[in-house]
Amino acid sequence: MNSVVSRSLVEKPFIDRDKLYGLLDAHEPSPVRLGELLDKALKLGGLELSEVAELLRVESSEGIRRIMEAARLVKQEIYGKRLVLFAPLYVANYCDNNCVYCGFRKANSSLNRVALNLGEVRQEVEALLRQGHKRLLMLMGESEKTTLDYFIETIRTAYSVRVGEQNIRRINVEIAPLTVEDFARLKKENIGTYACFQETYDPVAYKKFHPSGPKSDYEWRLLVMDRAMEGCIDDVGIGALFGLADYRFEVLALIEHARHLEAAFGCGPHTVSVPRLEPAEGAPLASRPPHPVSDEDFKKLVAVIRLALPYTGIILSTRESEELRNELFNYGVSQISAGSRTNPGAYDEDHPESGAQFSLGDHRSLEEVISCLIDQGYVPSFCTGCYRKGRVGADFMDLAKPGLIKAYCLPNALFTFAEYLGDFASQDVRARGMALIRRLAETEVPESRREKTLAELDSIAAGHRDVYF
């Protein structure tokens, strides 16, 4: 594998700007052709780049409705009624970059800069544990003031925190690109997925929006996942910040990136994130996106990604409104943040105010989000079983593509949800949640695991914790 990877690091970058824009320069497919594309997508084998471009060219309301319905069916077939929940934990907002859309940018002199000390990290994690969180995404800006050594210490601290019997079971990370050697160091810290977003895959736009700082190097960022996977990171998460360039181009580039990783490493990205540009204090461009993405186009792009990459998780943040998030759960999203804050120290009520990266659209607490998910028939999942059992990277995909992962995912989701209900939920949420768990355990869990699942749910009710297949 390493020889393949080494070649990929020196070859011409895999994003061909002219080719991707050229694929968008054609007519909308006919209703008959659209039907052929959707029939192929419903076979759960994904789509070719040119086929994705055809879907992105659909503009008619009826055509978009058909795309959304196909995405709903694919989402249901692969993910069922599970939605994985996590919380972002920002440990520092120092940054040496000048990304013109970001509140953390170096030129933002109005931002209150903070790098949490380990005691403050501990307080943040304690606050999140008391809410019921089990999965974290840890983040920080790119700065000489906050080194990889510092970040590793914050990870170790977060893992060490206990509140009664509660602890964080898995930490995913989103930090600036590293060398292969530094990724190997990060791997040793028991992390889950490493995420890093290209922001925009358009190299012309990228140069304009990233005028200075280490992030101004387009190719260094573009090849970050090659280095991460060469450094033995099993699961990686890619993404684009929609609003900087034509959203259709960005979707094609994400698909191209996924295909590149599949070809080079035998495994594509574990997740794709779809943040939209949102207002940020001290970053005027964030309030006037160069290529604004309407809610309708946003829903379409999520659906198209689900059809193109059926087994790749799609992450939706609290940038989006409660109403839009609730709708998108049906059409492709499989992981969501809940009760989020984007400024360091924000979960600890006694911590002084610090500057946020961007503004939020969904301000609900974790329990409010969970209550709403129950009403929609979704199982809020805090599962970390696959990470801890070693079902990661290519091994995970080998189970996912033939549908074998379902035997683990739904039971594990039910177990973690039952734990949450028993330890944190109000009486009303607990009653409605337990009714949902029992119904799904008896009707949706594969028969081969149903008896064991029901027995483990009884053990959780009796006080056992951290049960997973």
CSV table of C-alpha atoms in Angstrom, one decimal:
chain,number,residue,atom,x,y,z
A,1,MET,CA,0.0,0.0,0.0
A,2,ASN,CA,2.7,2.5,0.9
A,3,SER,CA,4.2,2.4,-2.6
A,4,VAL,CA,0.8,3.3,-4.1
A,5,VAL,CA,0.4,6.0,-1.6
A,6,SER,CA,3.9,7.4,-2.2
A,7,ARG,CA,3.2,7.7,-5.9
A,8,SER,CA,-0.2,9.4,-5.2
A,9,LEU,CA,1.6,12.1,-3.2
A,10,VAL,CA,3.7,13.3,-6.1
A,11,GLU,CA,1.3,12.9,-9.0
A,12,LYS,CA,-0.7,15.7,-10.4
A,13,PRO,CA,-3.5,16.6,-8.0
A,14,PHE,CA,-6.7,14.6,-8.7
A,15,ILE,CA,-9.0,17.6,-8.9
A,16,ASP,CA,-9.3,18.8,-12.5
A,17,ARG,CA,-11.1,22.1,-12.3
A,18,ASP,CA,-11.9,22.4,-16.0
A,19,LYS,CA,-13.2,18.8,-16.2
A,20,LEU,CA,-15.5,19.2,-13.3
A,21,TYR,CA,-17.0,22.5,-14.4
A,22,GLY,CA,-17.3,21.1,-17.9
A,23,LEU,CA,-19.5,18.2,-16.6
A,24,LEU,CA,-22.0,20.8,-15.4
A,25,ASP,CA,-22.2,22.6,-18.7
A,26,ALA,CA,-25.0,20.5,-20.2
A,27,HIS,CA,-28.8,20.2,-20.2
A,28,GLU,CA,-30.9,18.7,-17.4
A,29,PRO,CA,-31.5,14.9,-18.0
A,30,SER,CA,-34.8,13.8,-19.4
A,31,PRO,CA,-37.4,12.2,-17.0
A,32,VAL,CA,-36.6,8.9,-18.6
A,33,ARG,CA,-32.8,9.3,-18.1
A,34,LEU,CA,-33.4,10.5,-14.5
A,35,GLY,CA,-35.3,7.3,-13.9
A,36,GLU,CA,-32.4,5.3,-15.2
A,37,LEU,CA,-30.0,7.1,-12.9
A,38,LEU,CA,-32.2,6.7,-9.8
A,39,ASP,CA,-32.8,3.0,-10.6
A,40,LYS,CA,-29.0,2.5,-10.6
A,41,ALA,CA,-28.6,4.4,-7.3
A,42,LEU,CA,-31.3,2.3,-5.6
A,43,LYS,CA,-29.1,-0.8,-6.2
A,44,LEU,CA,-26.8,0.8,-3.6
A,45,GLY,CA,-23.6,0.6,-5.7
A,46,GLY,CA,-23.1,4.4,-6.0
A,47,LEU,CA,-22.8,6.4,-9.1
A,48,GLU,CA,-20.1,7.5,-11.6
A,49,LEU,CA,-18.9,11.1,-11.6
A,50,SER,CA,-20.6,11.9,-14.9
A,51,GLU,CA,-23.9,10.4,-13.5
A,52,VAL,CA,-23.6,12.6,-10.3
A,53,ALA,CA,-23.2,15.6,-12.6
A,54,GLU,CA,-26.4,14.7,-14.4
A,55,LEU,CA,-28.3,14.7,-11.1
A,56,LEU,CA,-26.8,18.0,-10.1
A,57,ARG,CA,-28.1,19.5,-13.3
A,58,VAL,CA,-31.7,18.6,-12.4
A,59,GLU,CA,-33.6,21.9,-11.7
A,60,SER,CA,-37.2,20.9,-12.1
A,61,SER,CA,-39.3,20.6,-8.9
A,62,GLU,CA,-40.5,17.1,-10.0
A,63,GLY,CA,-37.0,15.9,-10.8
A,64,ILE,CA,-35.7,17.1,-7.4
A,65,ARG,CA,-38.6,15.4,-5.7
A,66,ARG,CA,-37.7,12.2,-7.3
A,67,ILE,CA,-34.0,12.5,-6.3
A,68,MET,CA,-35.1,13.2,-2.7
A,69,GLU,CA,-37.4,10.2,-2.6
A,70,ALA,CA,-34.6,7.9,-3.9
A,71,ALA,CA,-32.2,9.3,-1.3
A,72,ARG,CA,-34.8,8.6,1.4
A,73,LEU,CA,-35.0,5.0,0.3
A,74,VAL,CA,-31.3,4.6,0.2
A,75,LYS,CA,-30.9,6.2,3.7
A,76,GLN,CA,-33.6,3.9,5.1
A,77,GLU,CA,-32.1,0.8,3.6
A,78,ILE,CA,-28.6,1.3,4.8
A,79,TYR,CA,-29.0,3.4,8.0
A,80,GLY,CA,-32.6,2.6,9.1
A,81,LYS,CA,-33.8,5.0,11.9
A,82,ARG,CA,-30.4,5.6,13.5
A,83,LEU,CA,-28.8,9.0,13.9
A,84,VAL,CA,-25.4,9.2,15.6
A,85,LEU,CA,-25.0,12.2,18.0
A,86,PHE,CA,-21.8,14.0,19.0
A,87,ALA,CA,-20.6,17.3,20.5
A,88,PRO,CA,-17.8,19.5,19.2
A,89,LEU,CA,-15.2,20.6,21.7
A,90,TYR,CA,-13.1,23.6,20.7
A,91,VAL,CA,-10.0,23.8,22.8
A,92,ALA,CA,-8.4,26.8,21.3
A,93,ASN,CA,-9.2,29.6,18.8
A,94,TYR,CA,-5.8,31.0,18.0
A,95,CYS,CA,-5.1,30.8,14.3
A,96,ASP,CA,-2.3,31.9,12.0
A,97,ASN,CA,-4.5,31.7,8.9
A,98,ASN,CA,-6.5,34.5,7.4
A,99,CYS,CA,-9.4,32.7,5.8
A,100,VAL,CA,-11.7,35.5,5.0
A,101,TYR,CA,-14.9,33.7,6.0
A,102,CYS,CA,-13.8,32.5,9.5
A,103,GLY,CA,-14.2,34.1,12.9
A,104,PHE,CA,-10.9,32.6,14.0
A,105,ARG,CA,-8.9,34.3,11.2
A,106,LYS,CA,-5.7,36.0,12.4
A,107,ALA,CA,-6.8,39.5,11.3
A,108,ASN,CA,-9.9,39.4,13.5
A,109,SER,CA,-8.6,41.7,16.3
A,110,SER,CA,-12.0,41.7,18.0
A,111,LEU,CA,-11.9,38.0,18.9
A,112,ASN,CA,-11.1,37.0,22.5
A,113,ARG,CA,-8.4,34.4,22.0
A,114,VAL,CA,-8.3,31.4,24.2
A,115,ALA,CA,-6.3,28.2,24.6
A,116,LEU,CA,-7.9,26.1,27.3
A,117,ASN,CA,-5.5,24.7,29.9
A,118,LEU,CA,-5.9,21.1,30.9
A,119,GLY,CA,-8.0,21.9,33.9
A,120,GLU,CA,-10.4,23.9,31.7
A,121,VAL,CA,-10.6,21.0,29.2
A,122,ARG,CA,-11.5,18.8,32.1
A,123,GLN,CA,-14.3,21.1,33.1
A,124,GLU,CA,-15.7,21.2,29.6
A,125,VAL,CA,-15.7,17.5,29.3
A,126,GLU,CA,-17.4,17.1,32.7
A,127,ALA,CA,-20.1,19.5,31.5
A,128,LEU,CA,-20.6,17.5,28.3
A,129,LEU,CA,-20.7,14.2,30.3
A,130,ARG,CA,-23.4,15.6,32.6
A,131,GLN,CA,-25.5,16.3,29.5
A,132,GLY,CA,-25.1,12.7,28.3
A,133,HIS,CA,-22.6,12.9,25.5
A,134,LYS,CA,-20.3,10.0,24.8
A,135,ARG,CA,-18.7,11.1,21.5
A,136,LEU,CA,-16.7,14.2,21.0
A,137,LEU,CA,-15.2,16.0,18.0
A,138,MET,CA,-12.2,18.0,19.3
A,139,LEU,CA,-11.0,21.0,17.3
A,140,MET,CA,-8.6,23.9,17.4
A,141,GLY,CA,-7.3,26.6,15.1
A,142,GLU,CA,-3.9,26.3,13.3
A,143,SER,CA,-1.4,28.3,15.3
A,144,GLU,CA,2.2,28.0,16.6
A,145,LYS,CA,0.7,28.8,20.0
A,146,THR,CA,-1.2,25.5,20.0
A,147,THR,CA,1.0,22.7,18.9
A,148,LEU,CA,0.3,19.0,18.3
A,149,ASP,CA,1.9,18.2,21.7
A,150,TYR,CA,-0.7,20.5,23.3
A,151,PHE,CA,-3.6,18.9,21.4
A,152,ILE,CA,-2.5,15.4,22.3
A,153,GLU,CA,-2.5,16.4,26.0
A,154,THR,CA,-6.1,17.7,25.6
A,155,ILE,CA,-7.1,14.4,24.1
A,156,ARG,CA,-5.5,12.4,26.9
A,157,THR,CA,-7.2,14.7,29.4
A,158,ALA,CA,-10.6,14.3,27.8
A,159,TYR,CA,-10.3,10.6,27.8
A,160,SER,CA,-9.3,10.6,31.5
A,161,VAL,CA,-12.4,12.4,32.8
A,162,ARG,CA,-14.9,10.5,34.8
A,163,VAL,CA,-18.2,11.8,36.2
A,164,GLY,CA,-19.5,9.0,38.3
A,165,GLU,CA,-19.6,6.0,35.9
A,166,GLN,CA,-19.7,8.3,32.8
A,167,ASN,CA,-16.8,8.8,30.4
A,168,ILE,CA,-16.1,9.8,26.8
A,169,ARG,CA,-15.8,6.7,24.7
A,170,ARG,CA,-14.5,8.0,21.5
A,171,ILE,CA,-12.9,11.2,20.3
A,172,ASN,CA,-12.8,12.2,16.7
A,173,VAL,CA,-10.6,15.1,15.7
A,174,GLU,CA,-10.6,18.0,13.3
A,175,ILE,CA,-7.3,19.9,13.2
A,176,ALA,CA,-5.0,21.4,10.5
A,177,PRO,CA,-3.1,19.1,8.1
A,178,LEU,CA,-0.1,17.2,9.5
A,179,THR,CA,2.9,15.3,8.2
A,180,VAL,CA,2.7,11.5,7.9
A,181,GLU,CA,4.9,11.2,11.0
A,182,ASP,CA,2.6,13.4,13.0
A,183,PHE,CA,-0.4,11.5,11.9
A,184,ALA,CA,1.2,8.4,13.2
A,185,ARG,CA,1.6,10.1,16.5
A,186,LEU,CA,-2.0,11.1,16.5
A,187,LYS,CA,-3.1,7.6,15.7
A,188,LYS,CA,-1.5,6.3,18.9
A,189,GLU,CA,-3.9,8.5,21.0
A,190,ASN,CA,-6.9,6.2,20.3
A,191,ILE,CA,-8.7,8.7,18.1
A,192,GLY,CA,-11.6,7.7,15.9
A,193,THR,CA,-12.0,9.6,12.6
A,194,TYR,CA,-9.7,12.4,11.5
A,195,ALA,CA,-11.6,15.2,9.7
A,196,CYS,CA,-10.3,18.1,7.6
A,197,PHE,CA,-12.3,20.0,5.0
A,198,GLN,CA,-10.9,21.4,1.8
A,199,GLU,CA,-13.3,24.3,2.2
A,200,THR,CA,-13.4,24.9,-1.6
A,201,TYR,CA,-11.9,22.5,-4.1
A,202,ASP,CA,-11.7,25.2,-6.7
A,203,PRO,CA,-8.0,26.2,-6.7
A,204,VAL,CA,-8.8,29.7,-8.1
A,205,ALA,CA,-11.3,30.4,-5.4
A,206,TYR,CA,-9.2,28.8,-2.8
A,207,LYS,CA,-6.3,31.2,-3.4
A,208,LYS,CA,-8.7,34.2,-3.1
A,209,PHE,CA,-10.3,33.1,0.2
A,210,HIS,CA,-7.1,31.9,1.9
A,211,PRO,CA,-4.7,34.8,1.3
A,212,SER,CA,-2.1,34.0,4.0
A,213,GLY,CA,-1.0,31.5,6.6
A,214,PRO,CA,-0.1,27.8,6.2
A,215,LYS,CA,-3.6,27.1,5.0
A,216,SER,CA,-3.0,29.1,1.8
A,217,ASP,CA,-1.2,26.1,0.3
A,218,TYR,CA,-4.0,24.4,-1.7
A,219,GLU,CA,-2.1,21.2,-2.5
A,220,TRP,CA,-0.9,20.6,1.0
A,221,ARG,CA,-4.5,20.6,2.2
A,222,LEU,CA,-5.8,18.6,-0.7
A,223,LEU,CA,-3.4,15.8,0.0
A,224,VAL,CA,-3.9,15.7,3.7
A,225,MET,CA,-5.9,12.5,3.7
A,226,ASP,CA,-3.2,10.7,1.7
A,227,ARG,CA,-0.8,11.6,4.4
A,228,ALA,CA,-3.3,10.7,7.2
A,229,MET,CA,-4.0,7.3,5.7
A,230,GLU,CA,-0.3,6.6,5.1
A,231,GLY,CA,0.2,7.5,8.8
A,232,CYS,CA,-2.2,4.6,9.5
A,233,ILE,CA,-5.4,6.7,10.3
A,234,ASP,CA,-8.1,4.2,9.5
A,235,ASP,CA,-11.1,6.5,9.1
A,236,VAL,CA,-11.0,10.0,7.5
A,237,GLY,CA,-13.7,12.6,7.0
A,238,ILE,CA,-13.8,15.1,4.1
A,239,GLY,CA,-16.0,18.1,3.5
A,240,ALA,CA,-16.5,21.4,1.6
A,241,LEU,CA,-17.8,24.7,2.9
A,242,PHE,CA,-20.7,25.4,0.7
A,243,GLY,CA,-21.1,29.0,-0.5
A,244,LEU,CA,-17.5,29.7,-1.6
A,245,ALA,CA,-17.9,28.2,-5.1
A,246,ASP,CA,-20.7,26.6,-7.2
A,247,TYR,CA,-22.1,23.9,-4.9
A,248,ARG,CA,-22.4,21.5,-7.9
A,249,PHE,CA,-18.6,21.8,-8.5
A,250,GLU,CA,-17.9,21.1,-4.8
A,251,VAL,CA,-20.1,18.0,-4.8
A,252,LEU,CA,-18.3,16.6,-7.8
A,253,ALA,CA,-15.0,17.4,-6.2
A,254,LEU,CA,-16.0,15.6,-3.0
A,255,ILE,CA,-17.0,12.5,-5.1
A,256,GLU,CA,-13.6,12.7,-7.0
A,257,HIS,CA,-11.8,13.0,-3.6
A,258,ALA,CA,-13.6,9.9,-2.3
A,259,ARG,CA,-12.8,8.0,-5.5
A,260,HIS,CA,-9.2,9.0,-5.2
A,261,LEU,CA,-8.9,7.6,-1.7
A,262,GLU,CA,-10.7,4.4,-2.7
A,263,ALA,CA,-8.2,3.9,-5.6
A,264,ALA,CA,-5.1,4.7,-3.5
A,265,PHE,CA,-6.0,3.0,-0.3
A,266,GLY,CA,-8.8,0.6,-1.0
A,267,CYS,CA,-11.2,2.6,1.2
A,268,GLY,CA,-12.9,5.9,0.7
A,269,PRO,CA,-13.8,8.5,3.4
A,270,HIS,CA,-15.8,7.4,6.5
A,271,THR,CA,-17.7,10.6,6.5
A,272,VAL,CA,-18.5,13.6,4.3
A,273,SER,CA,-19.5,16.9,6.0
A,274,VAL,CA,-21.7,19.5,4.4
A,275,PRO,CA,-21.4,22.8,6.3
A,276,ARG,CA,-22.9,25.9,4.7
A,277,LEU,CA,-21.2,29.3,5.1
A,278,GLU,CA,-22.8,31.1,8.1
A,279,PRO,CA,-22.2,34.6,9.6
A,280,ALA,CA,-19.1,34.9,11.8
A,281,GLU,CA,-18.1,37.9,13.8
A,282,GLY,CA,-15.1,39.7,12.3
A,283,ALA,CA,-15.4,37.9,9.0
A,284,PRO,CA,-17.7,40.0,6.7
A,285,LEU,CA,-17.5,37.6,3.7
A,286,ALA,CA,-19.4,35.0,5.8
A,287,SER,CA,-22.5,37.2,5.7
A,288,ARG,CA,-22.4,37.6,1.9
A,289,PRO,CA,-21.4,34.2,0.4
A,290,PRO,CA,-20.0,34.5,-3.1
A,291,HIS,CA,-22.1,31.5,-4.2
A,292,PRO,CA,-25.1,31.3,-1.8
A,293,VAL,CA,-26.8,27.9,-1.5
A,294,SER,CA,-30.6,28.0,-1.1
A,295,ASP,CA,-32.3,25.6,1.2
A,296,GLU,CA,-33.7,23.7,-1.8
A,297,ASP,CA,-30.3,23.4,-3.4
A,298,PHE,CA,-28.8,22.3,-0.1
A,299,LYS,CA,-31.4,19.6,0.3
A,300,LYS,CA,-30.7,18.4,-3.2
A,301,LEU,CA,-26.9,18.3,-2.7
A,302,VAL,CA,-27.3,16.2,0.5
A,303,ALA,CA,-29.6,13.8,-1.4
A,304,VAL,CA,-27.2,13.5,-4.4
A,305,ILE,CA,-24.2,12.7,-2.1
A,306,ARG,CA,-26.3,10.0,-0.4
A,307,LEU,CA,-27.0,8.4,-3.8
A,308,ALA,CA,-23.4,8.7,-5.0
A,309,LEU,CA,-21.8,7.5,-1.7
A,310,PRO,CA,-24.4,5.3,-0.1
A,311,TYR,CA,-22.2,3.8,2.6
A,312,THR,CA,-20.4,7.0,3.6
A,313,GLY,CA,-21.8,8.9,6.6
A,314,ILE,CA,-23.1,12.4,6.0
A,315,ILE,CA,-22.6,14.8,8.9
A,316,LEU,CA,-24.8,17.8,9.5
A,317,SER,CA,-23.9,20.5,12.0
A,318,THR,CA,-25.9,22.9,14.1
A,319,ARG,CA,-25.1,25.6,11.6
A,320,GLU,CA,-28.5,24.8,10.1
A,321,SER,CA,-31.9,25.6,11.5
A,322,GLU,CA,-33.9,23.1,13.6
A,323,GLU,CA,-36.5,22.8,10.8
A,324,LEU,CA,-34.1,22.1,8.0
A,325,ARG,CA,-32.1,19.6,10.1
A,326,ASN,CA,-35.3,17.7,10.9
A,327,GLU,CA,-36.1,17.5,7.3
A,328,LEU,CA,-32.6,16.4,6.2
A,329,PHE,CA,-32.6,13.5,8.6
A,330,ASN,CA,-34.8,11.8,6.1
A,331,TYR,CA,-32.7,12.3,3.0
A,332,GLY,CA,-29.2,11.2,3.8
A,333,VAL,CA,-27.8,12.7,7.0
A,334,SER,CA,-26.5,10.0,9.4
A,335,GLN,CA,-24.6,11.9,12.0
A,336,ILE,CA,-25.4,15.2,13.8
A,337,SER,CA,-24.0,17.5,16.4
A,338,ALA,CA,-26.3,18.5,19.2
A,339,GLY,CA,-26.2,21.1,21.9
A,340,SER,CA,-23.1,22.6,20.2
A,341,ARG,CA,-20.9,25.5,21.0
A,342,THR,CA,-18.1,26.8,18.8
A,343,ASN,CA,-16.1,28.8,21.2
A,344,PRO,CA,-13.6,27.4,23.7
A,345,GLY,CA,-14.9,27.1,27.2
A,346,ALA,CA,-18.5,27.5,26.2
A,347,TYR,CA,-19.9,24.4,27.9
A,348,ASP,CA,-18.6,25.5,31.4
A,349,GLU,CA,-21.0,28.3,32.5
A,350,ASP,CA,-18.3,29.9,34.7
A,351,HIS,CA,-15.8,30.2,31.9
A,352,PRO,CA,-15.2,33.8,30.5
A,353,GLU,CA,-16.7,34.5,27.1
A,354,SER,CA,-14.4,33.6,24.1
A,355,GLY,CA,-14.8,34.1,20.4
A,356,ALA,CA,-16.8,31.7,18.3
A,357,GLN,CA,-15.9,30.3,14.8
A,358,PHE,CA,-19.4,30.9,13.4
A,359,SER,CA,-23.0,31.4,14.4
A,360,LEU,CA,-25.4,28.6,15.1
A,361,GLY,CA,-28.8,27.9,13.6
A,362,ASP,CA,-30.0,25.2,16.0
A,363,HIS,CA,-29.7,26.2,19.6
A,364,ARG,CA,-31.5,23.3,21.2
A,365,SER,CA,-30.1,21.3,24.0
A,366,LEU,CA,-29.1,17.7,23.6
A,367,GLU,CA,-32.3,16.5,25.3
A,368,GLU,CA,-34.5,18.8,23.2
A,369,VAL,CA,-32.9,17.3,20.0
A,370,ILE,CA,-33.4,13.8,21.4
A,371,SER,CA,-37.0,14.5,22.2
A,372,CYS,CA,-37.6,15.6,18.7
A,373,LEU,CA,-35.9,12.6,17.2
A,374,ILE,CA,-38.1,10.3,19.2
A,375,ASP,CA,-41.2,12.0,17.8
A,376,GLN,CA,-39.8,11.3,14.3
A,377,GLY,CA,-39.2,7.7,15.1
A,378,TYR,CA,-35.3,8.0,15.1
A,379,VAL,CA,-33.0,6.3,17.5
A,380,PRO,CA,-30.4,8.7,18.9
A,381,SER,CA,-27.1,6.7,18.9
A,382,PHE,CA,-24.0,7.3,20.9
A,383,CYS,CA,-22.5,4.1,19.7
A,384,THR,CA,-18.7,3.6,19.5
A,385,GLY,CA,-18.7,-0.1,19.2
A,386,CYS,CA,-17.2,-0.3,15.7
A,387,TYR,CA,-14.2,1.8,16.7
A,388,ARG,CA,-13.6,-0.2,19.8
A,389,LYS,CA,-14.1,-3.6,18.1
A,390,GLY,CA,-11.7,-2.7,15.3
A,391,ARG,CA,-14.5,-2.5,12.6
A,392,VAL,CA,-12.9,0.5,10.9
A,393,GLY,CA,-11.5,1.6,7.5
A,394,ALA,CA,-11.8,-1.1,4.9
A,395,ASP,CA,-13.0,-3.7,7.4
A,396,PHE,CA,-16.0,-1.5,8.2
A,397,MET,CA,-16.8,-1.1,4.5
A,398,ASP,CA,-16.5,-4.8,3.9
A,399,LEU,CA,-19.3,-5.3,6.5
A,400,ALA,CA,-21.3,-2.3,5.4
A,401,LYS,CA,-21.6,-3.0,1.6
A,402,PRO,CA,-23.2,-6.4,1.9
A,403,GLY,CA,-25.5,-5.2,4.7
A,404,LEU,CA,-23.8,-7.2,7.5
A,405,ILE,CA,-23.1,-4.1,9.7
A,406,LYS,CA,-26.8,-3.8,10.4
A,407,ALA,CA,-26.5,-6.7,12.8
A,408,TYR,CA,-24.3,-4.5,15.0
A,409,CYS,CA,-25.5,-1.0,14.4
A,410,LEU,CA,-29.1,-1.0,15.4
A,411,PRO,CA,-28.6,-3.1,18.6
A,412,ASN,CA,-25.7,-0.9,19.6
A,413,ALA,CA,-27.7,2.2,19.0
A,414,LEU,CA,-30.5,0.9,21.1
A,415,PHE,CA,-28.1,0.1,23.9
A,416,THR,CA,-26.5,3.5,24.0
A,417,PHE,CA,-29.9,5.2,23.8
A,418,ALA,CA,-31.2,3.1,26.7
A,419,GLU,CA,-28.2,4.2,28.7
A,420,TYR,CA,-28.9,7.8,28.0
A,421,LEU,CA,-32.6,7.5,28.9
A,422,GLY,CA,-31.8,5.7,32.2
A,423,ASP,CA,-29.1,8.2,33.3
A,424,PHE,CA,-30.1,11.6,31.9
A,425,ALA,CA,-33.5,11.9,30.4
A,426,SER,CA,-36.6,13.5,31.9
A,427,GLN,CA,-39.5,11.2,32.8
A,428,ASP,CA,-41.5,12.1,29.7
A,429,VAL,CA,-38.5,11.6,27.3
A,430,ARG,CA,-37.6,8.4,29.1
A,431,ALA,CA,-41.1,6.9,28.7
A,432,ARG,CA,-41.4,7.8,25.0
A,433,GLY,CA,-37.8,6.7,24.3
A,434,MET,CA,-38.2,3.3,26.0
A,435,ALA,CA,-41.4,2.6,24.0
A,436,LEU,CA,-39.5,3.3,20.8
A,437,ILE,CA,-36.6,1.1,21.8
A,438,ARG,CA,-38.9,-1.9,22.6
A,439,ARG,CA,-40.8,-1.5,19.4
A,440,LEU,CA,-37.6,-1.4,17.2
A,441,ALA,CA,-35.9,-4.2,19.2
A,442,GLU,CA,-38.9,-6.5,18.5
A,443,THR,CA,-39.5,-5.5,14.9
A,444,GLU,CA,-36.3,-4.2,13.3
A,445,VAL,CA,-33.3,-5.9,15.0
A,446,PRO,CA,-32.2,-8.9,12.8
A,447,GLU,CA,-33.8,-12.1,14.2
A,448,SER,CA,-30.4,-13.6,14.8
A,449,ARG,CA,-29.6,-11.0,17.4
A,450,ARG,CA,-33.1,-10.2,18.7
A,451,GLU,CA,-33.1,-12.4,21.8
A,452,LYS,CA,-29.6,-11.3,22.8
A,453,THR,CA,-30.5,-7.6,22.2
A,454,LEU,CA,-33.6,-7.8,24.4
A,455,ALA,CA,-31.6,-9.6,27.1
A,456,GLU,CA,-28.9,-6.8,27.0
A,457,LEU,CA,-31.6,-4.1,27.2
A,458,ASP,CA,-32.8,-5.8,30.3
A,459,SER,CA,-29.3,-5.8,31.7
A,460,ILE,CA,-29.0,-2.0,31.0
A,461,ALA,CA,-32.3,-1.5,32.8
A,462,ALA,CA,-30.8,-3.3,35.7
A,463,GLY,CA,-27.8,-1.0,35.8
A,464,HIS,CA,-25.2,-2.5,33.5
A,465,ARG,CA,-23.4,0.0,31.2
A,466,ASP,CA,-21.2,0.1,28.1
A,467,VAL,CA,-22.8,-2.9,26.4
A,468,TYR,CA,-22.1,-3.4,22.7
A,469,PHE,CA,-21.7,-6.0,20.1
